[in-house]
Amino acid sequence: VPVFCKIRLLDEGEAETVAFAQALERAGCALLAVHGRLRGSPMHRRSGPADLAQVAAVKSALAIPVLTNGNVRSAGGLLAEI
């Protein structure tokens, strides 16, 4: 049975996010969705645009398909990011 996973960027930075994504892939994740913002907390809400450069770093480090979600406001914005 394929397992799909979804993560957010880790507060510790790009290297830690990539390492976590690689661990998921080794554990059997068949597709990874990455929400390109930090997790945040009840006291510190997420703000600003998604960090698509970090999502791209995750994608380039994995052999499985990687999706991104969040930060899409219009069809034009989507096309500008792909």
mmCIF file of N, CA and C in Angstrom:
data_model
loop_
_atom_site.group_PDB
_atom_site.id
_atom_site.type_symbol
_atom_site.label_atom_id
_atom_site.label_comp_id
_atom_site.label_asym_id
_atom_site.label_seq_id
_atom_site.Cartn_x
_atom_site.Cartn_y
_atom_site.Cartn_z
ATOM 1 N N VAL A 1 0.848 -1.165 0.000
ATOM 2 C CA VAL A 1 0.000 0.000 0.000
ATOM 3 C C VAL A 1 0.902 1.239 0.000
ATOM 4 N N PRO A 2 0.769 2.097 -1.000
ATOM 5 C CA PRO A 2 1.593 3.318 -1.020
ATOM 6 C C PRO A 2 1.265 4.228 0.169
ATOM 7 N N VAL A 3 2.292 4.818 0.720
ATOM 8 C CA VAL A 3 2.141 5.764 1.823
ATOM 9 C C VAL A 3 2.538 7.142 1.326
ATOM 10 N N PHE A 4 1.650 8.099 1.476
ATOM 11 C CA PHE A 4 1.930 9.487 1.128
ATOM 12 C C PHE A 4 2.100 10.268 2.421
ATOM 13 N N CYS A 5 3.052 11.198 2.435
ATOM 14 C CA CYS A 5 3.327 11.984 3.636
ATOM 15 C C CYS A 5 3.234 13.468 3.315
ATOM 16 N N LYS A 6 2.941 14.259 4.346
ATOM 17 C CA LYS A 6 2.927 15.717 4.214
ATOM 18 C C LYS A 6 3.718 16.305 5.375
ATOM 19 N N ILE A 7 4.600 17.245 5.055
ATOM 20 C CA ILE A 7 5.396 17.905 6.086
ATOM 21 C C ILE A 7 5.384 19.406 5.859
ATOM 22 N N ARG A 8 5.827 20.119 6.864
ATOM 23 C CA ARG A 8 6.141 21.542 6.750
ATOM 24 C C ARG A 8 7.644 21.681 6.840
ATOM 25 N N LEU A 9 8.160 22.826 6.497
ATOM 26 C CA LEU A 9 9.581 23.092 6.667
ATOM 27 C C LEU A 9 9.912 23.073 8.152
ATOM 28 N N LEU A 10 11.083 22.562 8.498
ATOM 29 C CA LEU A 10 11.495 22.498 9.893
ATOM 30 C C LEU A 10 12.146 23.807 10.310
ATOM 31 N N ASP A 11 11.928 24.180 11.548
ATOM 32 C CA ASP A 11 12.504 25.412 12.093
ATOM 33 C C ASP A 11 14.032 25.394 12.071
ATOM 34 N N GLU A 12 14.622 24.196 12.128
ATOM 35 C CA GLU A 12 16.084 24.070 12.197
ATOM 36 C C GLU A 12 16.778 24.406 10.880
ATOM 37 N N GLY A 13 16.044 24.479 9.782
ATOM 38 C CA GLY A 13 16.634 24.904 8.520
ATOM 39 C C GLY A 13 16.532 23.872 7.411
ATOM 40 N N GLU A 14 17.043 24.272 6.254
ATOM 41 C CA GLU A 14 16.920 23.461 5.041
ATOM 42 C C GLU A 14 17.556 22.086 5.180
ATOM 43 N N ALA A 15 18.761 22.008 5.731
ATOM 44 C CA ALA A 15 19.454 20.720 5.843
ATOM 45 C C ALA A 15 18.652 19.723 6.675
ATOM 46 N N GLU A 16 18.049 20.196 7.753
ATOM 47 C CA GLU A 16 17.250 19.318 8.600
ATOM 48 C C GLU A 16 15.969 18.881 7.890
ATOM 49 N N THR A 17 15.365 19.781 7.138
ATOM 50 C CA THR A 17 14.155 19.424 6.386
ATOM 51 C C THR A 17 14.484 18.370 5.340
ATOM 52 N N VAL A 18 15.593 18.560 4.623
ATOM 53 C CA VAL A 18 16.003 17.583 3.612
ATOM 54 C C VAL A 18 16.300 16.236 4.261
ATOM 55 N N ALA A 19 17.010 16.234 5.388
ATOM 56 C CA ALA A 19 17.332 14.985 6.079
ATOM 57 C C ALA A 19 16.063 14.260 6.532
ATOM 58 N N PHE A 20 15.086 15.013 7.035
ATOM 59 C CA PHE A 20 13.820 14.421 7.462
ATOM 60 C C PHE A 20 13.090 13.815 6.264
ATOM 61 N N ALA A 21 13.056 14.539 5.149
ATOM 62 C CA ALA A 21 12.397 14.036 3.944
ATOM 63 C C ALA A 21 13.092 12.765 3.438
ATOM 64 N N GLN A 22 14.417 12.724 3.489
ATOM 65 C CA GLN A 22 15.153 11.533 3.074
ATOM 66 C C GLN A 22 14.840 10.354 3.989
ATOM 67 N N ALA A 23 14.686 10.611 5.279
ATOM 68 C CA ALA A 23 14.326 9.548 6.224
ATOM 69 C C ALA A 23 12.937 8.997 5.903
ATOM 70 N N LEU A 24 12.006 9.879 5.554
ATOM 71 C CA LEU A 24 10.670 9.424 5.172
ATOM 72 C C LEU A 24 10.736 8.553 3.921
ATOM 73 N N GLU A 25 11.539 8.980 2.950
ATOM 74 C CA GLU A 25 11.690 8.197 1.723
ATOM 75 C C GLU A 25 12.265 6.809 2.046
ATOM 76 N N ARG A 26 13.300 6.748 2.874
ATOM 77 C CA ARG A 26 13.899 5.462 3.257
ATOM 78 C C ARG A 26 12.901 4.577 3.994
ATOM 79 N N ALA A 27 11.983 5.200 4.728
ATOM 80 C CA ALA A 27 10.987 4.450 5.490
ATOM 81 C C ALA A 27 9.838 3.942 4.622
ATOM 82 N N GLY A 28 9.792 4.357 3.355
ATOM 83 C CA GLY A 28 8.778 3.848 2.446
ATOM 84 C C GLY A 28 7.788 4.858 1.905
ATOM 85 N N CYS A 29 7.965 6.117 2.223
ATOM 86 C CA CYS A 29 7.081 7.153 1.675
ATOM 87 C C CYS A 29 7.177 7.124 0.147
ATOM 88 N N ALA A 30 6.020 7.045 -0.531
ATOM 89 C CA ALA A 30 5.985 6.955 -1.988
ATOM 90 C C ALA A 30 5.766 8.305 -2.660
ATOM 91 N N LEU A 31 5.260 9.285 -1.927
ATOM 92 C CA LEU A 31 5.018 10.634 -2.442
ATOM 93 C C LEU A 31 5.046 11.570 -1.246
ATOM 94 N N LEU A 32 5.717 12.704 -1.395
ATOM 95 C CA LEU A 32 5.844 13.659 -0.294
ATOM 96 C C LEU A 32 5.257 15.002 -0.703
ATOM 97 N N ALA A 33 4.360 15.520 0.112
ATOM 98 C CA ALA A 33 3.840 16.871 -0.065
ATOM 99 C C ALA A 33 4.546 17.767 0.958
ATOM 100 N N VAL A 34 5.084 18.878 0.483
ATOM 101 C CA VAL A 34 5.807 19.799 1.360
ATOM 102 C C VAL A 34 5.072 21.134 1.377
ATOM 103 N N HIS A 35 4.595 21.522 2.549
ATOM 104 C CA HIS A 35 4.021 22.850 2.720
ATOM 105 C C HIS A 35 5.200 23.770 3.008
ATOM 106 N N GLY A 36 5.436 24.720 2.157
ATOM 107 C CA GLY A 36 6.662 25.514 2.176
ATOM 108 C C GLY A 36 6.743 26.619 3.210
ATOM 109 N N ARG A 37 6.108 26.420 4.352
ATOM 110 C CA ARG A 37 6.226 27.389 5.449
ATOM 111 C C ARG A 37 6.630 26.649 6.708
ATOM 112 N N LEU A 38 7.179 27.388 7.653
ATOM 113 C CA LEU A 38 7.523 26.804 8.942
ATOM 114 C C LEU A 38 6.257 26.441 9.699
ATOM 115 N N ARG A 39 6.382 25.528 10.645
ATOM 116 C CA ARG A 39 5.222 25.051 11.392
ATOM 117 C C ARG A 39 4.574 26.158 12.203
ATOM 118 N N GLY A 40 5.350 27.006 12.824
ATOM 119 C CA GLY A 40 4.794 28.059 13.654
ATOM 120 C C GLY A 40 4.314 27.508 14.991
ATOM 121 N N SER A 41 3.676 28.356 15.762
ATOM 122 C CA SER A 41 3.158 27.959 17.070
ATOM 123 C C SER A 41 1.936 28.828 17.367
ATOM 124 N N PRO A 42 1.194 28.491 18.407
ATOM 125 C CA PRO A 42 0.038 29.325 18.742
ATOM 126 C C PRO A 42 0.428 30.781 19.024
ATOM 127 N N MET A 43 1.638 30.995 19.548
ATOM 128 C CA MET A 43 2.073 32.355 19.864
ATOM 129 C C MET A 43 2.721 33.060 18.668
ATOM 130 N N HIS A 44 3.191 32.286 17.676
ATOM 131 C CA HIS A 44 3.872 32.865 16.514
ATOM 132 C C HIS A 44 3.293 32.240 15.257
ATOM 133 N N ARG A 45 2.335 32.924 14.669
ATOM 134 C CA ARG A 45 1.672 32.399 13.475
ATOM 135 C C ARG A 45 2.585 32.505 12.262
ATOM 136 N N ARG A 46 2.370 31.615 11.319
ATOM 137 C CA ARG A 46 3.123 31.655 10.059
ATOM 138 C C ARG A 46 2.704 32.894 9.279
ATOM 139 N N SER A 47 3.658 33.490 8.569
ATOM 140 C CA SER A 47 3.321 34.639 7.736
ATOM 141 C C SER A 47 4.299 34.701 6.582
ATOM 142 N N GLY A 48 3.936 35.448 5.585
ATOM 143 C CA GLY A 48 4.797 35.609 4.424
ATOM 144 C C GLY A 48 4.626 34.478 3.428
ATOM 145 N N PRO A 49 5.301 34.591 2.298
ATOM 146 C CA PRO A 49 5.162 33.583 1.246
ATOM 147 C C PRO A 49 5.884 32.287 1.606
ATOM 148 N N ALA A 50 5.504 31.214 0.931
ATOM 149 C CA ALA A 50 6.177 29.932 1.098
ATOM 150 C C ALA A 50 7.618 30.044 0.595
ATOM 151 N N ASP A 51 8.500 29.267 1.196
ATOM 152 C CA ASP A 51 9.912 29.238 0.793
ATOM 153 C C ASP A 51 10.078 28.128 -0.239
ATOM 154 N N LEU A 52 9.830 28.461 -1.494
ATOM 155 C CA LEU A 52 9.866 27.468 -2.559
ATOM 156 C C LEU A 52 11.281 26.990 -2.867
ATOM 157 N N ALA A 53 12.291 27.759 -2.483
ATOM 158 C CA ALA A 53 13.675 27.304 -2.661
ATOM 159 C C ALA A 53 13.949 26.091 -1.768
ATOM 160 N N GLN A 54 13.407 26.097 -0.555
ATOM 161 C CA GLN A 54 13.581 24.930 0.316
ATOM 162 C C GLN A 54 12.802 23.729 -0.209
ATOM 163 N N VAL A 55 11.633 23.966 -0.760
ATOM 164 C CA VAL A 55 10.863 22.872 -1.354
ATOM 165 C C VAL A 55 11.653 22.284 -2.521
ATOM 166 N N ALA A 56 12.265 23.130 -3.332
ATOM 167 C CA ALA A 56 13.079 22.656 -4.462
ATOM 168 C C ALA A 56 14.273 21.843 -3.969
ATOM 169 N N ALA A 57 14.883 22.246 -2.850
ATOM 170 C CA ALA A 57 16.010 21.495 -2.294
ATOM 171 C C ALA A 57 15.558 20.101 -1.860
ATOM 172 N N VAL A 58 14.377 20.003 -1.273
ATOM 173 C CA VAL A 58 13.839 18.698 -0.900
ATOM 174 C C VAL A 58 13.614 17.858 -2.144
ATOM 175 N N LYS A 59 12.994 18.449 -3.154
ATOM 176 C CA LYS A 59 12.706 17.724 -4.392
ATOM 177 C C LYS A 59 13.973 17.194 -5.035
ATOM 178 N N SER A 60 15.016 17.997 -5.083
ATOM 179 C CA SER A 60 16.253 17.564 -5.745
ATOM 180 C C SER A 60 16.979 16.477 -4.961
ATOM 181 N N ALA A 61 16.680 16.343 -3.664
ATOM 182 C CA ALA A 61 17.355 15.349 -2.832
ATOM 183 C C ALA A 61 16.649 13.993 -2.819
ATOM 184 N N LEU A 62 15.444 13.914 -3.377
ATOM 185 C CA LEU A 62 14.647 12.694 -3.309
ATOM 186 C C LEU A 62 14.432 12.090 -4.689
ATOM 187 N N ALA A 63 14.179 10.784 -4.700
ATOM 188 C CA ALA A 63 13.850 10.089 -5.947
ATOM 189 C C ALA A 63 12.338 9.951 -6.127
ATOM 190 N N ILE A 64 11.565 10.166 -5.053
ATOM 191 C CA ILE A 64 10.110 10.049 -5.123
ATOM 192 C C ILE A 64 9.494 11.378 -5.580
ATOM 193 N N PRO A 65 8.250 11.351 -6.052
ATOM 194 C CA PRO A 65 7.589 12.611 -6.417
ATOM 195 C C PRO A 65 7.405 13.514 -5.196
ATOM 196 N N VAL A 66 7.590 14.821 -5.415
ATOM 197 C CA VAL A 66 7.412 15.821 -4.354
ATOM 198 C C VAL A 66 6.424 16.859 -4.847
ATOM 199 N N LEU A 67 5.394 17.109 -4.057
ATOM 200 C CA LEU A 67 4.403 18.145 -4.344
ATOM 201 C C LEU A 67 4.613 19.298 -3.384
ATOM 202 N N THR A 68 4.172 20.462 -3.782
ATOM 203 C CA THR A 68 4.138 21.582 -2.850
ATOM 204 C C THR A 68 2.703 22.061 -2.747
ATOM 205 N N ASN A 69 2.358 22.597 -1.604
ATOM 206 C CA ASN A 69 1.030 23.180 -1.458
ATOM 207 C C ASN A 69 1.133 24.440 -0.617
ATOM 208 N N GLY A 70 0.112 25.245 -0.716
ATOM 209 C CA GLY A 70 0.113 26.518 -0.017
ATOM 210 C C GLY A 70 0.693 27.616 -0.882
ATOM 211 N N ASN A 71 0.340 28.847 -0.566
ATOM 212 C CA ASN A 71 0.888 30.026 -1.214
ATOM 213 C C ASN A 71 0.414 30.236 -2.644
ATOM 214 N N VAL A 72 -0.589 29.505 -3.098
ATOM 215 C CA VAL A 72 -1.129 29.700 -4.441
ATOM 216 C C VAL A 72 -2.368 30.573 -4.316
ATOM 217 N N ARG A 73 -2.319 31.741 -4.926
ATOM 218 C CA ARG A 73 -3.427 32.692 -4.830
ATOM 219 C C ARG A 73 -4.182 32.846 -6.155
ATOM 220 N N SER A 74 -3.519 32.442 -7.266
ATOM 221 C CA SER A 74 -4.148 32.583 -8.575
ATOM 222 C C SER A 74 -3.454 31.655 -9.563
ATOM 223 N N ALA A 75 -4.096 31.448 -10.716
ATOM 224 C CA ALA A 75 -3.485 30.622 -11.757
ATOM 225 C C ALA A 75 -2.176 31.242 -12.234
ATOM 226 N N GLY A 76 -2.146 32.568 -12.349
ATOM 227 C CA GLY A 76 -0.913 33.250 -12.760
ATOM 228 C C GLY A 76 0.210 33.066 -11.771
ATOM 229 N N GLY A 77 -0.120 33.103 -10.478
ATOM 230 C CA GLY A 77 0.891 32.884 -9.447
ATOM 231 C C GLY A 77 1.436 31.466 -9.489
ATOM 232 N N LEU A 78 0.564 30.512 -9.744
ATOM 233 C CA LEU A 78 0.993 29.123 -9.863
ATOM 234 C C LEU A 78 1.960 28.967 -11.033
ATOM 235 N N LEU A 79 1.599 29.513 -12.166
ATOM 236 C CA LEU A 79 2.461 29.380 -13.350
ATOM 237 C C LEU A 79 3.812 30.070 -13.152
ATOM 238 N N ALA A 80 3.837 31.141 -12.385
ATOM 239 C CA ALA A 80 5.097 31.844 -12.138
ATOM 240 C C ALA A 80 6.029 31.020 -11.253
ATOM 241 N N GLU A 81 5.497 30.121 -10.449
ATOM 242 C CA GLU A 81 6.310 29.354 -9.495
ATOM 243 C C GLU A 81 6.801 28.016 -10.026
ATOM 244 N N ILE A 82 6.228 27.524 -11.135
ATOM 245 C CA ILE A 82 6.652 26.202 -11.628
ATOM 246 C C ILE A 82 7.683 26.297 -12.734
#
